[in-house]
Amino acid sequence: MRAHAVLVPSYNSAATVRETLESLLAQDLSAVDAVYLADDGSSDGTVGIARGVWQSATPLIVTAHQHNQGQWRNVNTAMQKMPGHLQWVHILHSDDIARPQWLREMGQQINRAGQRVASVCSSWDNLNADGSIETGENEPDKPVVHIDGSSESVRSTLHQGCWWHISGCAIRLAAFRDVGGFVEKYPQSSD
């Protein structure tokens, strides 16, 4: 059984969700159990566009809230509902574009990761509602960096800024559940 899923959090993303899902459809989805669209009460047709564009043997499972709950409650709720057999959830926001081979490369890093690794993150391209694209990092020769969850790495992150990206990341589902998800009252930046 496949043990990976992709979560696409969305809210009023009619201008970008098509390109986001098309970038996923261009990936090798053979290791993916399903793609989950967690819509947070969109009023602009996001869900209909998503369903219309999805053409894959890998199912698109849509959960649509009646009212906007906020980004972190939306993500937490979606992660809590993930099936128990899943080990990893890849997150790609509905205004981001997965780079070619993103899932393959993430899978390679996950396969190298020890049991203490809770997350793997990467770069992505951000699609703006006006159609412009802000490209992320594109450094294929840059070495992979493993960051230990030590007190020193936390201090370094606080001094230098956060290195971790939620969009474009993969989270070990058991670790996410162990920490209780995102603290919904804290203003975290997602991209």
mmCIF file of C-alpha atoms in Angstrom:
data_model
loop_
_atom_site.group_PDB
_atom_site.id
_atom_site.type_symbol
_atom_site.label_atom_id
_atom_site.label_comp_id
_atom_site.label_asym_id
_atom_site.label_seq_id
_atom_site.Cartn_x
_atom_site.Cartn_y
_atom_site.Cartn_z
ATOM 1 C CA MET A 1 0.000 0.000 0.000
ATOM 2 C CA ARG A 2 1.257 3.485 -0.802
ATOM 3 C CA ALA A 3 2.134 5.513 2.272
ATOM 4 C CA HIS A 4 2.344 9.070 0.933
ATOM 5 C CA ALA A 5 -0.323 11.688 0.231
ATOM 6 C CA VAL A 6 -0.306 15.263 -1.014
ATOM 7 C CA LEU A 7 -2.296 17.917 0.840
ATOM 8 C CA VAL A 8 -3.315 21.068 -1.025
ATOM 9 C CA PRO A 9 -4.739 23.643 1.406
ATOM 10 C CA SER A 10 -6.885 26.187 -0.433
ATOM 11 C CA TYR A 11 -8.954 29.285 0.141
ATOM 12 C CA ASN A 12 -10.424 31.387 -2.671
ATOM 13 C CA SER A 13 -7.804 30.046 -5.072
ATOM 14 C CA ALA A 14 -9.780 30.075 -8.333
ATOM 15 C CA ALA A 15 -7.021 32.097 -10.001
ATOM 16 C CA THR A 16 -4.244 29.604 -9.128
ATOM 17 C CA VAL A 17 -5.552 26.142 -8.193
ATOM 18 C CA ARG A 18 -5.644 24.897 -11.809
ATOM 19 C CA GLU A 19 -1.904 25.471 -12.282
ATOM 20 C CA THR A 20 -1.117 24.000 -8.877
ATOM 21 C CA LEU A 21 -2.988 20.780 -9.659
ATOM 22 C CA GLU A 22 -1.575 20.618 -13.189
ATOM 23 C CA SER A 23 1.914 20.786 -11.668
ATOM 24 C CA LEU A 24 0.968 17.785 -9.520
ATOM 25 C CA LEU A 25 -0.496 15.920 -12.478
ATOM 26 C CA ALA A 26 2.887 16.333 -14.202
ATOM 27 C CA GLN A 27 4.568 14.434 -11.324
ATOM 28 C CA ASP A 28 4.969 10.680 -11.020
ATOM 29 C CA LEU A 29 2.077 9.997 -8.638
ATOM 30 C CA SER A 30 2.734 6.254 -8.339
ATOM 31 C CA ALA A 31 3.897 6.560 -4.698
ATOM 32 C CA VAL A 32 0.953 8.775 -3.748
ATOM 33 C CA ASP A 33 -2.122 7.266 -2.128
ATOM 34 C CA ALA A 34 -4.278 10.326 -2.886
ATOM 35 C CA VAL A 35 -4.203 14.080 -3.338
ATOM 36 C CA TYR A 36 -6.308 15.884 -0.735
ATOM 37 C CA LEU A 37 -7.709 19.337 -1.404
ATOM 38 C CA ALA A 38 -8.634 20.911 1.941
ATOM 39 C CA ASP A 39 -10.757 23.889 1.008
ATOM 40 C CA ASP A 40 -11.340 26.424 3.749
ATOM 41 C CA GLY A 41 -14.751 27.780 2.758
ATOM 42 C CA SER A 42 -13.924 29.260 -0.648
ATOM 43 C CA SER A 43 -16.656 31.297 -2.308
ATOM 44 C CA ASP A 44 -15.019 31.674 -5.722
ATOM 45 C CA GLY A 45 -15.418 28.250 -7.344
ATOM 46 C CA THR A 46 -12.055 26.827 -6.234
ATOM 47 C CA VAL A 47 -13.496 23.357 -5.572
ATOM 48 C CA GLY A 48 -15.287 23.125 -8.935
ATOM 49 C CA ILE A 49 -12.138 24.131 -10.814
ATOM 50 C CA ALA A 50 -10.105 21.572 -8.878
ATOM 51 C CA ARG A 51 -12.525 18.759 -9.622
ATOM 52 C CA GLY A 52 -12.692 19.769 -13.279
ATOM 53 C CA VAL A 53 -8.938 19.759 -13.822
ATOM 54 C CA TRP A 54 -8.111 16.506 -12.006
ATOM 55 C CA GLN A 55 -7.524 13.645 -14.446
ATOM 56 C CA SER A 56 -5.558 10.885 -12.756
ATOM 57 C CA ALA A 57 -5.847 7.349 -11.464
ATOM 58 C CA THR A 58 -4.630 8.824 -8.166
ATOM 59 C CA PRO A 59 -7.804 10.145 -6.549
ATOM 60 C CA LEU A 60 -8.434 13.768 -5.652
ATOM 61 C CA ILE A 61 -10.271 13.793 -2.329
ATOM 62 C CA VAL A 62 -11.940 17.111 -1.556
ATOM 63 C CA THR A 63 -12.976 18.295 1.868
ATOM 64 C CA ALA A 64 -14.754 21.635 1.786
ATOM 65 C CA HIS A 65 -15.602 23.571 4.918
ATOM 66 C CA GLN A 66 -18.770 25.657 4.911
ATOM 67 C CA HIS A 67 -17.007 28.582 6.600
ATOM 68 C CA ASN A 68 -13.440 29.833 6.682
ATOM 69 C CA GLN A 69 -11.677 28.382 9.729
ATOM 70 C CA GLY A 70 -8.260 29.903 9.137
ATOM 71 C CA GLN A 71 -5.272 28.350 7.469
ATOM 72 C CA TRP A 72 -3.850 26.469 10.439
ATOM 73 C CA ARG A 73 -7.123 24.954 11.599
ATOM 74 C CA ASN A 74 -7.756 23.912 7.994
ATOM 75 C CA VAL A 75 -4.353 22.197 7.765
ATOM 76 C CA ASN A 76 -4.645 20.651 11.237
ATOM 77 C CA THR A 77 -8.121 19.296 10.487
ATOM 78 C CA ALA A 78 -6.972 17.822 7.173
ATOM 79 C CA MET A 79 -3.902 16.208 8.749
ATOM 80 C CA GLN A 80 -5.980 14.728 11.581
ATOM 81 C CA LYS A 81 -8.296 13.090 9.027
ATOM 82 C CA MET A 82 -5.480 11.445 7.057
ATOM 83 C CA PRO A 83 -5.746 7.639 6.981
ATOM 84 C CA GLY A 84 -3.655 5.814 9.578
ATOM 85 C CA HIS A 85 -1.555 3.914 7.044
ATOM 86 C CA LEU A 86 -0.010 7.114 5.660
ATOM 87 C CA GLN A 87 3.533 7.812 6.763
ATOM 88 C CA TRP A 88 4.241 11.100 4.975
ATOM 89 C CA VAL A 89 2.113 14.010 3.782
ATOM 90 C CA HIS A 90 3.493 16.424 1.192
ATOM 91 C CA ILE A 91 2.022 19.926 1.466
ATOM 92 C CA LEU A 92 1.681 22.198 -1.543
ATOM 93 C CA HIS A 93 -0.473 25.302 -1.190
ATOM 94 C CA SER A 94 -2.995 26.105 -3.909
ATOM 95 C CA ASP A 95 -0.947 29.057 -5.129
ATOM 96 C CA ASP A 96 2.319 27.146 -5.537
ATOM 97 C CA ILE A 97 3.661 25.143 -8.434
ATOM 98 C CA ALA A 98 5.543 21.904 -7.841
ATOM 99 C CA ARG A 99 8.829 21.833 -9.692
ATOM 100 C CA PRO A 100 9.431 18.994 -12.140
ATOM 101 C CA GLN A 101 10.452 15.813 -10.305
ATOM 102 C CA TRP A 102 9.469 17.339 -6.934
ATOM 103 C CA LEU A 103 7.796 14.192 -5.602
ATOM 104 C CA ARG A 104 10.590 11.940 -6.879
ATOM 105 C CA GLU A 105 13.270 14.084 -5.230
ATOM 106 C CA MET A 106 11.310 14.374 -1.998
ATOM 107 C CA GLY A 107 10.818 10.612 -1.996
ATOM 108 C CA GLN A 108 14.565 10.090 -2.362
ATOM 109 C CA GLN A 109 15.251 12.298 0.666
ATOM 110 C CA ILE A 110 12.524 10.610 2.693
ATOM 111 C CA ASN A 111 14.013 7.208 1.887
ATOM 112 C CA ARG A 112 17.395 8.434 3.195
ATOM 113 C CA ALA A 113 15.876 9.951 6.331
ATOM 114 C CA GLY A 114 16.237 8.229 9.645
ATOM 115 C CA GLN A 115 13.318 7.641 12.006
ATOM 116 C CA ARG A 116 14.086 10.889 13.890
ATOM 117 C CA VAL A 117 13.482 13.035 10.796
ATOM 118 C CA ALA A 118 10.100 14.734 11.077
ATOM 119 C CA SER A 119 10.123 16.870 7.934
ATOM 120 C CA VAL A 120 11.814 17.353 4.592
ATOM 121 C CA CYS A 121 11.410 20.683 2.841
ATOM 122 C CA SER A 122 12.222 22.020 -0.582
ATOM 123 C CA SER A 123 11.705 25.023 -2.787
ATOM 124 C CA TRP A 124 8.702 25.741 -5.000
ATOM 125 C CA ASP A 125 7.493 28.441 -7.365
ATOM 126 C CA ASN A 126 4.795 30.811 -6.110
ATOM 127 C CA LEU A 127 2.003 31.602 -8.580
ATOM 128 C CA ASN A 128 0.381 34.994 -8.048
ATOM 129 C CA ALA A 129 -3.270 35.664 -8.880
ATOM 130 C CA ASP A 130 -2.160 37.990 -11.703
ATOM 131 C CA GLY A 131 -0.366 35.072 -13.394
ATOM 132 C CA SER A 132 3.155 36.154 -12.483
ATOM 133 C CA ILE A 133 5.496 33.601 -10.950
ATOM 134 C CA GLU A 134 7.989 34.157 -8.167
ATOM 135 C CA THR A 135 10.614 31.480 -8.600
ATOM 136 C CA GLY A 136 12.018 29.754 -5.582
ATOM 137 C CA GLU A 137 15.518 28.500 -5.115
ATOM 138 C CA ASN A 138 16.981 26.709 -8.103
ATOM 139 C CA GLU A 139 20.312 25.373 -6.945
ATOM 140 C CA PRO A 140 20.517 21.755 -8.128
ATOM 141 C CA ASP A 141 24.155 21.459 -7.018
ATOM 142 C CA LYS A 142 23.441 22.702 -3.505
ATOM 143 C CA PRO A 143 24.053 19.871 -1.050
ATOM 144 C CA VAL A 144 21.242 18.473 1.054
ATOM 145 C CA VAL A 145 21.392 19.822 4.592
ATOM 146 C CA HIS A 146 20.240 17.782 7.581
ATOM 147 C CA ILE A 147 19.322 19.921 10.578
ATOM 148 C CA ASP A 148 19.354 18.199 13.937
ATOM 149 C CA GLY A 149 16.548 19.138 16.308
ATOM 150 C CA SER A 150 18.991 20.330 18.947
ATOM 151 C CA SER A 151 18.864 23.402 21.195
ATOM 152 C CA GLU A 152 21.613 24.959 19.070
ATOM 153 C CA SER A 153 19.642 24.548 15.826
ATOM 154 C CA VAL A 154 16.614 26.185 17.451
ATOM 155 C CA ARG A 155 18.775 29.107 18.653
ATOM 156 C CA SER A 156 20.316 29.436 15.186
ATOM 157 C CA THR A 157 16.890 29.490 13.544
ATOM 158 C CA LEU A 158 15.699 32.186 15.935
ATOM 159 C CA HIS A 159 18.771 34.316 15.155
ATOM 160 C CA GLN A 160 18.972 33.765 11.402
ATOM 161 C CA GLY A 161 15.356 33.236 10.450
ATOM 162 C CA CYS A 162 13.385 30.126 9.680
ATOM 163 C CA TRP A 163 14.837 27.793 7.072
ATOM 164 C CA TRP A 164 11.768 25.552 7.004
ATOM 165 C CA HIS A 165 9.051 26.011 4.381
ATOM 166 C CA ILE A 166 5.608 24.527 4.923
ATOM 167 C CA SER A 167 4.672 24.681 1.250
ATOM 168 C CA GLY A 168 6.763 22.192 -0.621
ATOM 169 C CA CYS A 169 7.494 20.151 2.500
ATOM 170 C CA ALA A 170 6.802 16.598 3.522
ATOM 171 C CA ILE A 171 5.839 15.921 7.124
ATOM 172 C CA ARG A 172 6.060 12.568 8.849
ATOM 173 C CA LEU A 173 2.440 12.162 9.909
ATOM 174 C CA ALA A 174 3.289 10.443 13.201
ATOM 175 C CA ALA A 175 5.552 13.357 14.199
ATOM 176 C CA PHE A 176 2.864 15.885 13.273
ATOM 177 C CA ARG A 177 0.366 14.065 15.435
ATOM 178 C CA ASP A 178 2.902 13.738 18.275
ATOM 179 C CA VAL A 179 3.398 17.518 18.492
ATOM 180 C CA GLY A 180 -0.319 18.231 18.136
ATOM 181 C CA GLY A 181 -0.185 20.098 14.833
ATOM 182 C CA PHE A 182 0.171 23.821 14.270
ATOM 183 C CA VAL A 183 -0.684 26.156 17.137
ATOM 184 C CA GLU A 184 -3.621 27.931 15.539
ATOM 185 C CA LYS A 185 -3.350 31.157 17.538
ATOM 186 C CA TYR A 186 0.246 31.880 16.449
ATOM 187 C CA PRO A 187 0.749 33.913 13.273
ATOM 188 C CA GLN A 188 2.900 31.591 11.179
ATOM 189 C CA SER A 189 3.862 32.361 7.625
ATOM 190 C CA SER A 190 3.128 29.515 5.261
ATOM 191 C CA ASP A 191 5.341 30.286 2.297
#
